[in-house]
mmCIF file with all atom_site columns, C-alpha atoms in Angstrom:
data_model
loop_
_atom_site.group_PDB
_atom_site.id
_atom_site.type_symbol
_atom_site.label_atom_id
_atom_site.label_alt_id
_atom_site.label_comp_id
_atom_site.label_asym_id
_atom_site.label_entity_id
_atom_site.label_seq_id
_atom_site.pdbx_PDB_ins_code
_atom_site.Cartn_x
_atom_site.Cartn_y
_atom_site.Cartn_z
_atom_site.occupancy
_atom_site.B_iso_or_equiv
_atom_site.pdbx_formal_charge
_atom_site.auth_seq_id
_atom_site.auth_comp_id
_atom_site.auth_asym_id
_atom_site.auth_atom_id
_atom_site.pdbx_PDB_model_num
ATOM 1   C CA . UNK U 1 1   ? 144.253 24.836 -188.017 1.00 0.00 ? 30  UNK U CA 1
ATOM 2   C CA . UNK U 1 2   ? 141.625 22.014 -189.314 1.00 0.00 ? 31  UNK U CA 1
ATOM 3   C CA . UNK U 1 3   ? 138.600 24.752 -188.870 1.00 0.00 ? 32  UNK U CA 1
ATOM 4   C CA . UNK U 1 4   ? 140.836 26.966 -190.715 1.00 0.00 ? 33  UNK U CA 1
ATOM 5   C CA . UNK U 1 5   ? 141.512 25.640 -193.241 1.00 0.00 ? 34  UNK U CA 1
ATOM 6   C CA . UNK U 1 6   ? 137.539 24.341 -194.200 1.00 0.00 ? 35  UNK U CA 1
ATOM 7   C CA . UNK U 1 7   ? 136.741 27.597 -194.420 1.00 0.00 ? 36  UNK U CA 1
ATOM 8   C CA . UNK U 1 8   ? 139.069 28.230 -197.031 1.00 0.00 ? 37  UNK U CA 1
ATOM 9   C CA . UNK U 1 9   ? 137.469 25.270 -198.984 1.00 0.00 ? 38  UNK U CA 1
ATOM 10  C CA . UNK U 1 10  ? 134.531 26.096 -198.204 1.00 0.00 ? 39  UNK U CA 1
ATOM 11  C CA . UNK U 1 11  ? 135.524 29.880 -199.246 1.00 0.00 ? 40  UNK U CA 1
ATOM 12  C CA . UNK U 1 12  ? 137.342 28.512 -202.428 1.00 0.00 ? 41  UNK U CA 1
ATOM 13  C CA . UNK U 1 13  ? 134.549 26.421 -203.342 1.00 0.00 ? 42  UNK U CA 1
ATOM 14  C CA . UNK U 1 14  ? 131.368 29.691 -203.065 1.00 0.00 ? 43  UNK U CA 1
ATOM 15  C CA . UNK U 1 15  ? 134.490 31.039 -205.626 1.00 0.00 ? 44  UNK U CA 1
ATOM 16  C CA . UNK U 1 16  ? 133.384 28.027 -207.907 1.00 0.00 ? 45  UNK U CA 1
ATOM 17  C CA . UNK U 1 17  ? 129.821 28.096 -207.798 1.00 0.00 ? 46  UNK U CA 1
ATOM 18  C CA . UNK U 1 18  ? 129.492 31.058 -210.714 1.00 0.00 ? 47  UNK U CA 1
ATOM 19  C CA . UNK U 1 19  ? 131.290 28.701 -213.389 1.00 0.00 ? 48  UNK U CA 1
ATOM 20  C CA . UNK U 1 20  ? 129.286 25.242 -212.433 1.00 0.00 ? 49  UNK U CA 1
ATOM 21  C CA . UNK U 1 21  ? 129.983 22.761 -214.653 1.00 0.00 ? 50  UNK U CA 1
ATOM 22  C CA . UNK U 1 22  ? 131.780 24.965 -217.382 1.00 0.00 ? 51  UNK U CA 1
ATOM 23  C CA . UNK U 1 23  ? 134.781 25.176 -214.858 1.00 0.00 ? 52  UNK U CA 1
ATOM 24  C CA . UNK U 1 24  ? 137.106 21.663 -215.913 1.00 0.00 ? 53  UNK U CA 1
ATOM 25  C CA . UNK U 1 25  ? 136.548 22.455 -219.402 1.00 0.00 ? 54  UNK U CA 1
ATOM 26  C CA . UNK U 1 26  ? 137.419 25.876 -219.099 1.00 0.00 ? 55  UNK U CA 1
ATOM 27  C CA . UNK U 1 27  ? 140.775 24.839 -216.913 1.00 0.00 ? 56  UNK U CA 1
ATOM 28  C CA . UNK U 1 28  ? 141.576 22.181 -219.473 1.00 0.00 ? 57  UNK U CA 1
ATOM 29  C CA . UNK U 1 29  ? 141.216 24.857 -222.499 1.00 0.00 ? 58  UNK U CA 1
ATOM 30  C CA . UNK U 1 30  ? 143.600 27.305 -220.227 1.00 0.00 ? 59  UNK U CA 1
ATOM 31  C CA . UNK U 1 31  ? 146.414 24.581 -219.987 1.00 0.00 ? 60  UNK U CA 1
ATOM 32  C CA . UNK U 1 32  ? 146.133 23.400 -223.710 1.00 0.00 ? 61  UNK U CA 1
ATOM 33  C CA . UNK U 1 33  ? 146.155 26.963 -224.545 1.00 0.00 ? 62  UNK U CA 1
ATOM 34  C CA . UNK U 1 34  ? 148.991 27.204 -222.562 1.00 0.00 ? 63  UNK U CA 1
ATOM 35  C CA . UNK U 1 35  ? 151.126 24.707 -223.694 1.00 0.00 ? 64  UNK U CA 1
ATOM 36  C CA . UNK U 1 36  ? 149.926 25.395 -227.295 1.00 0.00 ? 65  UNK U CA 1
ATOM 37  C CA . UNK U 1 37  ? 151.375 29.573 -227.251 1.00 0.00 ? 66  UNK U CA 1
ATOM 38  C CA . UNK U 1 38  ? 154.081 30.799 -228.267 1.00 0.00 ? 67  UNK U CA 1
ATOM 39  C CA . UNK U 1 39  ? 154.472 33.843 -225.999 1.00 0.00 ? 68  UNK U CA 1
ATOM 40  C CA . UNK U 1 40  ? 156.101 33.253 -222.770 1.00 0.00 ? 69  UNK U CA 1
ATOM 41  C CA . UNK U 1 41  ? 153.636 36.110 -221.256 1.00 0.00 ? 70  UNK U CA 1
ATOM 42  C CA . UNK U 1 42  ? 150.738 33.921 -222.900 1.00 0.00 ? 71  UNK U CA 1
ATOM 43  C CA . UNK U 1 43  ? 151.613 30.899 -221.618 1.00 0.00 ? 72  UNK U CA 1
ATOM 44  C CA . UNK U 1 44  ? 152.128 31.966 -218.056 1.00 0.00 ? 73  UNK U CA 1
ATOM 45  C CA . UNK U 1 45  ? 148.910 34.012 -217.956 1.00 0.00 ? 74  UNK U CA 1
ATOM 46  C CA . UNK U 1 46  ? 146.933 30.762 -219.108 1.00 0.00 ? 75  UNK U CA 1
ATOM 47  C CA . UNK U 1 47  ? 148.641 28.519 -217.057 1.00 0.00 ? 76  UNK U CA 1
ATOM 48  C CA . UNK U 1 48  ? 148.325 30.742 -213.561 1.00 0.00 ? 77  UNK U CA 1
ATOM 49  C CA . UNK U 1 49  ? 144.361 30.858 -214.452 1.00 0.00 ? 78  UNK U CA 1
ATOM 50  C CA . UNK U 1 50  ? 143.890 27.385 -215.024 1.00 0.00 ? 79  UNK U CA 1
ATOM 51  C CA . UNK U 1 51  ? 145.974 26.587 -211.701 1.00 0.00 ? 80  UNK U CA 1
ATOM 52  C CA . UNK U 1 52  ? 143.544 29.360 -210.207 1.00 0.00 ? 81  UNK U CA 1
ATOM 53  C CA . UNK U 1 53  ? 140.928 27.254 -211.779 1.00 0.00 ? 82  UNK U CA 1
ATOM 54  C CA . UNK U 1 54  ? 141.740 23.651 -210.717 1.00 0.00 ? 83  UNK U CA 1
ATOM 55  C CA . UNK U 1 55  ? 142.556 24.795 -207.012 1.00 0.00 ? 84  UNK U CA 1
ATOM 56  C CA . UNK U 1 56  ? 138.915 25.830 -207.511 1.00 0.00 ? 85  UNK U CA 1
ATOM 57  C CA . UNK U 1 57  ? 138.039 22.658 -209.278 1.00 0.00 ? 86  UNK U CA 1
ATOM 58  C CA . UNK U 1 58  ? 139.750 20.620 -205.808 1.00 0.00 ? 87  UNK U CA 1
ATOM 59  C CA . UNK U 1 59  ? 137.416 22.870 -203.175 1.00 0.00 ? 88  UNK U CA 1
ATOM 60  C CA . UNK U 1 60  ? 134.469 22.055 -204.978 1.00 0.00 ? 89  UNK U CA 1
ATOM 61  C CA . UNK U 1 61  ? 135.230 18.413 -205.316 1.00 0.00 ? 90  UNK U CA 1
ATOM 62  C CA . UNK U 1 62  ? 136.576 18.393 -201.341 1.00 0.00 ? 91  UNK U CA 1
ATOM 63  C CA . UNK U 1 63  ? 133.672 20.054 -200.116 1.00 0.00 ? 92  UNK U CA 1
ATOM 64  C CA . UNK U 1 64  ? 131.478 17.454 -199.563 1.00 0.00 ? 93  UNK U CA 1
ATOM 65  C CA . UNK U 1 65  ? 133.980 15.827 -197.277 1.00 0.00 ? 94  UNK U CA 1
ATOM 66  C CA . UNK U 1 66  ? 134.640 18.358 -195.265 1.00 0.00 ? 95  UNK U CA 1
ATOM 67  C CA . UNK U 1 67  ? 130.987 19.665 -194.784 1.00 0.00 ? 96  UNK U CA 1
ATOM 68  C CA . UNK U 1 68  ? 128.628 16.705 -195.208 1.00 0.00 ? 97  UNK U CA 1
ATOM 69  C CA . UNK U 1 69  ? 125.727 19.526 -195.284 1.00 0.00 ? 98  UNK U CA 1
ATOM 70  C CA . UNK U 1 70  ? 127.235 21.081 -198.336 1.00 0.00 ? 99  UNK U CA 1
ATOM 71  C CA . UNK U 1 71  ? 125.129 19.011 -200.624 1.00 0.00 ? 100 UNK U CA 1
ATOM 72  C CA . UNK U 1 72  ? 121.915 17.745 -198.444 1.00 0.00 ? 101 UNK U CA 1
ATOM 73  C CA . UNK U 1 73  ? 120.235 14.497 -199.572 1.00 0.00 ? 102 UNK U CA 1
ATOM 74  C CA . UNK U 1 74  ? 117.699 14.946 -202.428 1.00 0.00 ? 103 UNK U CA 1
ATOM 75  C CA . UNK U 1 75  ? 114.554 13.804 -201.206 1.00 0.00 ? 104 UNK U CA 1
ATOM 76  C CA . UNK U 1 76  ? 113.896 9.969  -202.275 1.00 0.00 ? 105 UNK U CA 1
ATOM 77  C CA . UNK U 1 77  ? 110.957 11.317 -204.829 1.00 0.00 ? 106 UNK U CA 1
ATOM 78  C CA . UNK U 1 78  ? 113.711 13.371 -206.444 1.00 0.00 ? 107 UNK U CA 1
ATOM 79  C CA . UNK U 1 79  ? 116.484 10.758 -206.920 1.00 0.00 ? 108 UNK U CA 1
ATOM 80  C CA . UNK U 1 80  ? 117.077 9.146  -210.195 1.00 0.00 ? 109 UNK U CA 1
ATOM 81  C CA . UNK U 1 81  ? 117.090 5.455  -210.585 1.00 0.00 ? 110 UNK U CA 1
ATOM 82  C CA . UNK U 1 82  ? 120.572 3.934  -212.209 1.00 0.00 ? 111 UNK U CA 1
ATOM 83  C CA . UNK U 1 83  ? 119.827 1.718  -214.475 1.00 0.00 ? 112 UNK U CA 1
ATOM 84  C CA . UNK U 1 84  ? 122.519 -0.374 -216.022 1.00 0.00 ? 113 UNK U CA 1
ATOM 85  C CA . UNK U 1 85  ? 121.539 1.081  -219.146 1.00 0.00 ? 114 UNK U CA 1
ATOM 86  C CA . UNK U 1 86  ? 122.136 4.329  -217.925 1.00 0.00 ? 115 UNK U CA 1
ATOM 87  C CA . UNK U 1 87  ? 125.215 3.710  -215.842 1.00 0.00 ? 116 UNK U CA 1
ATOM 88  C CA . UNK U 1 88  ? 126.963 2.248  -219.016 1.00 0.00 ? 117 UNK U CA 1
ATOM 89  C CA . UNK U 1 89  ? 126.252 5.576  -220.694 1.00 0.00 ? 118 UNK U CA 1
ATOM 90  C CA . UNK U 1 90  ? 126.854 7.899  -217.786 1.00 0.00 ? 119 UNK U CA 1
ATOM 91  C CA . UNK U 1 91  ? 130.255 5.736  -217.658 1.00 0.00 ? 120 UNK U CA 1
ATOM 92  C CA . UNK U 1 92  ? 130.632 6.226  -221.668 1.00 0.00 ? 121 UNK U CA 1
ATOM 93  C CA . UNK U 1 93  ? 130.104 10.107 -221.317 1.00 0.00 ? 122 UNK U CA 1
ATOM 94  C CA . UNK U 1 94  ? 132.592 10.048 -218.187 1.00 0.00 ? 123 UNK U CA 1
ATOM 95  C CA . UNK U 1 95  ? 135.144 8.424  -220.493 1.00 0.00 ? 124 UNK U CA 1
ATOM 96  C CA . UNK U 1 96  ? 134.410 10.987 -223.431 1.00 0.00 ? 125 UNK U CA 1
ATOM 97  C CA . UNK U 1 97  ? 134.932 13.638 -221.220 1.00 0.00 ? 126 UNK U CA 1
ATOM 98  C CA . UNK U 1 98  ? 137.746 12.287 -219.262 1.00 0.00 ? 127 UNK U CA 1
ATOM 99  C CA . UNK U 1 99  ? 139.652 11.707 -222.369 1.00 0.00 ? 128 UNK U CA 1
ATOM 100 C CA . UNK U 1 100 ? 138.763 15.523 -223.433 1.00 0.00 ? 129 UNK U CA 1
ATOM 101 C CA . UNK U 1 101 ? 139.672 16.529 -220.006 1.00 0.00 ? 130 UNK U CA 1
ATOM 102 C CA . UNK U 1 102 ? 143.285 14.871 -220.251 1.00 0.00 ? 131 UNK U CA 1
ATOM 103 C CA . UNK U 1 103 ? 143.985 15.539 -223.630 1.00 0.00 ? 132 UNK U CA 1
ATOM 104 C CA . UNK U 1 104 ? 144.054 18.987 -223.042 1.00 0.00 ? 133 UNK U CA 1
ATOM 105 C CA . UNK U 1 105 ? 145.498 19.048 -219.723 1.00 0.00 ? 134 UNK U CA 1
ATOM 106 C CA . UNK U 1 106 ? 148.042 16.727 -220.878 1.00 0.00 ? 135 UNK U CA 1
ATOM 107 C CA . UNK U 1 107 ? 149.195 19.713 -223.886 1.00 0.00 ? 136 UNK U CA 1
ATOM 108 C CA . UNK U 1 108 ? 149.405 22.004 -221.163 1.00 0.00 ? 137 UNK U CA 1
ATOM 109 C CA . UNK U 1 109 ? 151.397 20.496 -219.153 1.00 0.00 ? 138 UNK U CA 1
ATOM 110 C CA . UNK U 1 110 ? 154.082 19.080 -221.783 1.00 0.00 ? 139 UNK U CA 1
ATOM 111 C CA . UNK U 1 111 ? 157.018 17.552 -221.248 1.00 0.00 ? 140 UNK U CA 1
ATOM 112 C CA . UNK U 1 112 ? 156.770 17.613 -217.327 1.00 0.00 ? 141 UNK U CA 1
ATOM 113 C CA . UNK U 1 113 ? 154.247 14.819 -217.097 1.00 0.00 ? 142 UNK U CA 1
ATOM 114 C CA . UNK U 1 114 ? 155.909 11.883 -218.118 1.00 0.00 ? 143 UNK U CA 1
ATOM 115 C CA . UNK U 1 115 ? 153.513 9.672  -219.757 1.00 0.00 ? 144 UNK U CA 1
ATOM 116 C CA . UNK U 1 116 ? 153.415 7.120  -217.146 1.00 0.00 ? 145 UNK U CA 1
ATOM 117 C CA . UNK U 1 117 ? 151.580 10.198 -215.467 1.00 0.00 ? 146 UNK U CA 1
ATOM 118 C CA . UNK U 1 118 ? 148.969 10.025 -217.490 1.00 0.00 ? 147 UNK U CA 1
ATOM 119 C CA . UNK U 1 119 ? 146.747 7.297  -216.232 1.00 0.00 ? 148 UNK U CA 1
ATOM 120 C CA . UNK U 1 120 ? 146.758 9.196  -212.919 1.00 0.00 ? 149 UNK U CA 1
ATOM 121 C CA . UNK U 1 121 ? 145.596 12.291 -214.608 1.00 0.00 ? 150 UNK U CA 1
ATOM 122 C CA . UNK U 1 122 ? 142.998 10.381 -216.385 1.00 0.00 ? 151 UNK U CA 1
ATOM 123 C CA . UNK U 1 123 ? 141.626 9.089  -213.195 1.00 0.00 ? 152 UNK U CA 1
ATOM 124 C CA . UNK U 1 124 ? 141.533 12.274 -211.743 1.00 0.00 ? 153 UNK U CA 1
ATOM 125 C CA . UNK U 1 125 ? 139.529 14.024 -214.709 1.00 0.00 ? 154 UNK U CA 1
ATOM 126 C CA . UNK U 1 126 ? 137.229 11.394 -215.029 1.00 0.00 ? 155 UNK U CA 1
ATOM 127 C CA . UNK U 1 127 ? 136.287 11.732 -211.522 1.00 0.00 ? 156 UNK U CA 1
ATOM 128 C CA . UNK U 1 128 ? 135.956 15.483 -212.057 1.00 0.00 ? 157 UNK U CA 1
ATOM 129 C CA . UNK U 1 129 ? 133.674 14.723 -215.447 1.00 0.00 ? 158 UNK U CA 1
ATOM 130 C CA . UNK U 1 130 ? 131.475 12.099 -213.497 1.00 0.00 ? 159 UNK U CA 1
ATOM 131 C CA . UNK U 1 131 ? 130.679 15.209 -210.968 1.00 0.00 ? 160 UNK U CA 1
ATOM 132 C CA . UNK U 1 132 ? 130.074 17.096 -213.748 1.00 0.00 ? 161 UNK U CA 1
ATOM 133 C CA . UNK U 1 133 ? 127.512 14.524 -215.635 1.00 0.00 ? 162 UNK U CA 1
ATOM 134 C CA . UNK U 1 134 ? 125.961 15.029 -211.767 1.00 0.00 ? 163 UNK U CA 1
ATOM 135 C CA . UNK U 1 135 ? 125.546 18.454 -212.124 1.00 0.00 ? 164 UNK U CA 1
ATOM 136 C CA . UNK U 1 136 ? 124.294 18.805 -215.596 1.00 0.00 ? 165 UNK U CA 1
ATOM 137 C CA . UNK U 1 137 ? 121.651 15.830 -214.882 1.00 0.00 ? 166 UNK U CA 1
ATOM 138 C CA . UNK U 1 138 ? 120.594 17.886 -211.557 1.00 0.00 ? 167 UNK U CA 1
ATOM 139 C CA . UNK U 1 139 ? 119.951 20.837 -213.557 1.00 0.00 ? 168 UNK U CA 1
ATOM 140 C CA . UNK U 1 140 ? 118.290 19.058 -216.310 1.00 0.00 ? 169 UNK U CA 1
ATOM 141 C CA . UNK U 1 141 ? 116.271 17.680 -213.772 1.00 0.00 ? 170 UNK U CA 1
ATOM 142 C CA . UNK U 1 142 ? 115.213 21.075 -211.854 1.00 0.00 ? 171 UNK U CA 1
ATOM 143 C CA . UNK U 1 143 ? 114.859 22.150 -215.653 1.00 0.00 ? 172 UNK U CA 1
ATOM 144 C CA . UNK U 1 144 ? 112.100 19.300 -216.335 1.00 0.00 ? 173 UNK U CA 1
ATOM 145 C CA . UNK U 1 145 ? 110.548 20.305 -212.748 1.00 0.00 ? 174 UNK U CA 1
ATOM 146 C CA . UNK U 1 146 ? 110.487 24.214 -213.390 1.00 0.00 ? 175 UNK U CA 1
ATOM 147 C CA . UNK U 1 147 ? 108.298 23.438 -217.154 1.00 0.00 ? 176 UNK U CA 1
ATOM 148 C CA . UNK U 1 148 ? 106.714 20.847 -215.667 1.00 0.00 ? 177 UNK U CA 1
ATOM 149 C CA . UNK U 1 149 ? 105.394 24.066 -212.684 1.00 0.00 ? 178 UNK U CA 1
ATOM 150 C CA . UNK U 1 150 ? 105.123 26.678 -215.531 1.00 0.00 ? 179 UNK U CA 1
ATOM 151 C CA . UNK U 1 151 ? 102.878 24.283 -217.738 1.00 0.00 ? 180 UNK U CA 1
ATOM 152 C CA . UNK U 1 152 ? 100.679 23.493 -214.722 1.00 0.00 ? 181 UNK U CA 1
ATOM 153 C CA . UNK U 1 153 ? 100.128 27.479 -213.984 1.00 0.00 ? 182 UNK U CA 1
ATOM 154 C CA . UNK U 1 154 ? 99.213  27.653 -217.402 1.00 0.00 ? 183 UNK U CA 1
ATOM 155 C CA . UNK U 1 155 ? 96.598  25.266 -217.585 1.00 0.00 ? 184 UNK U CA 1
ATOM 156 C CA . UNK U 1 156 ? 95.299  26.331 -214.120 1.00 0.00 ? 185 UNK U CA 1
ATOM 157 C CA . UNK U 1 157 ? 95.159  29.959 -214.814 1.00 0.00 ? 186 UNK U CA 1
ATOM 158 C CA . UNK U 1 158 ? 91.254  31.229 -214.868 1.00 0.00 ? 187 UNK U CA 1
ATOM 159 C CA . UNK U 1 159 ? 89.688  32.147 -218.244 1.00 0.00 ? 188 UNK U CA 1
ATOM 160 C CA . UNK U 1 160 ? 90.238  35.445 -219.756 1.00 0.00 ? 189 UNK U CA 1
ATOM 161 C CA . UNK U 1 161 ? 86.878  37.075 -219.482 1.00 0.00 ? 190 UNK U CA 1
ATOM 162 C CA . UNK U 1 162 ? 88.106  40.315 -220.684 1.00 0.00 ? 191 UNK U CA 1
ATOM 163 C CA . UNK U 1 163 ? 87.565  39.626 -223.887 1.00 0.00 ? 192 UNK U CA 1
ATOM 164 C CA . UNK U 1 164 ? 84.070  37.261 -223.733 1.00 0.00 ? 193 UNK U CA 1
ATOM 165 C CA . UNK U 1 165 ? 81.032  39.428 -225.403 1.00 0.00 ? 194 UNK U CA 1
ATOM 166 C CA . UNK U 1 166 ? 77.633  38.694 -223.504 1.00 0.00 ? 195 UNK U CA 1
ATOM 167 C CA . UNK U 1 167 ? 74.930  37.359 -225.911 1.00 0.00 ? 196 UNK U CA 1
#
């Protein structure tokens, strides 16, 4: 049963990989939306696809500790350095976001979630919005890496002598 179900994790989490870090404010969209309609049709279409989305949302976040492998060590060259500066606003950001996050959830879901609920929920989205700051500095990063490669090539390249007239 235990092997079973990580590969459904790990299944449910490949399903995540083609939204990335678009995914929690996507799902919190679909339950605002949700809560926000008027059709009963609507509302249950939005609110099945942003349950579809946070199940999703729960792999990816789980995966690491079920599969330690799933996310291999960056190499120590690679890593960025957390200042305090930078932790207060990666912690400002998380907030931002976490309060987006919950705001939106918190429409969807209405009256069901008391509001002594909604602490929890803010933990829990600002968890899922300090992943995500992960993921958009990890791409910025391979970003900076990939023009730092193509700028390199192009002032390596060999001189075009196609066009050079001999004197």
């Amino acid at each position: 049963m235990g092997e079973a179900f990580r590969a459904l994790i790990r299944w449910l989490a490949a399903l995540h990989a083609p939204l990335g870090h678009w995914a929690p404010l996507a799902t919190s969209g679909l339950f605002a939306a949700s809560g926000l309609s008027h059709s009963a049709f609507l509302r249950m279409i939005a609110y099945g696809s942003a349950l579809a989305l946070a199940i999703l949302i729960a792999a990816d976040v789980a995966r690491p500790f079920i599969d330690a492998q799933s996310f291999p060590d960056r190499p120590v060259y690679r890593r960025a350095v957390l200042t305090l500066p930078m932790l207060a606003v990666r912690l400002l950001l998380t907030g931002i976001l976490g309060g987006i996050y919950t705001f939106l959830v918190f429409i969807g879901v209405g009256l069901w979630a008391p509001f002594i609920l909604l602490p929890f929920l803010f933990v829990i989205c600002s968890l899922i919005a300090w992943r995500n700051l992960d993921l958009w500095y990890e791409q910025g990063a391979e970003f900076e890496e990939e023009l730092a490669e193509a700028e390199h090539r192009q002032h390596s390249a060999p001189p075009n002598v196609l066009g050079q007239h001999n004197h």
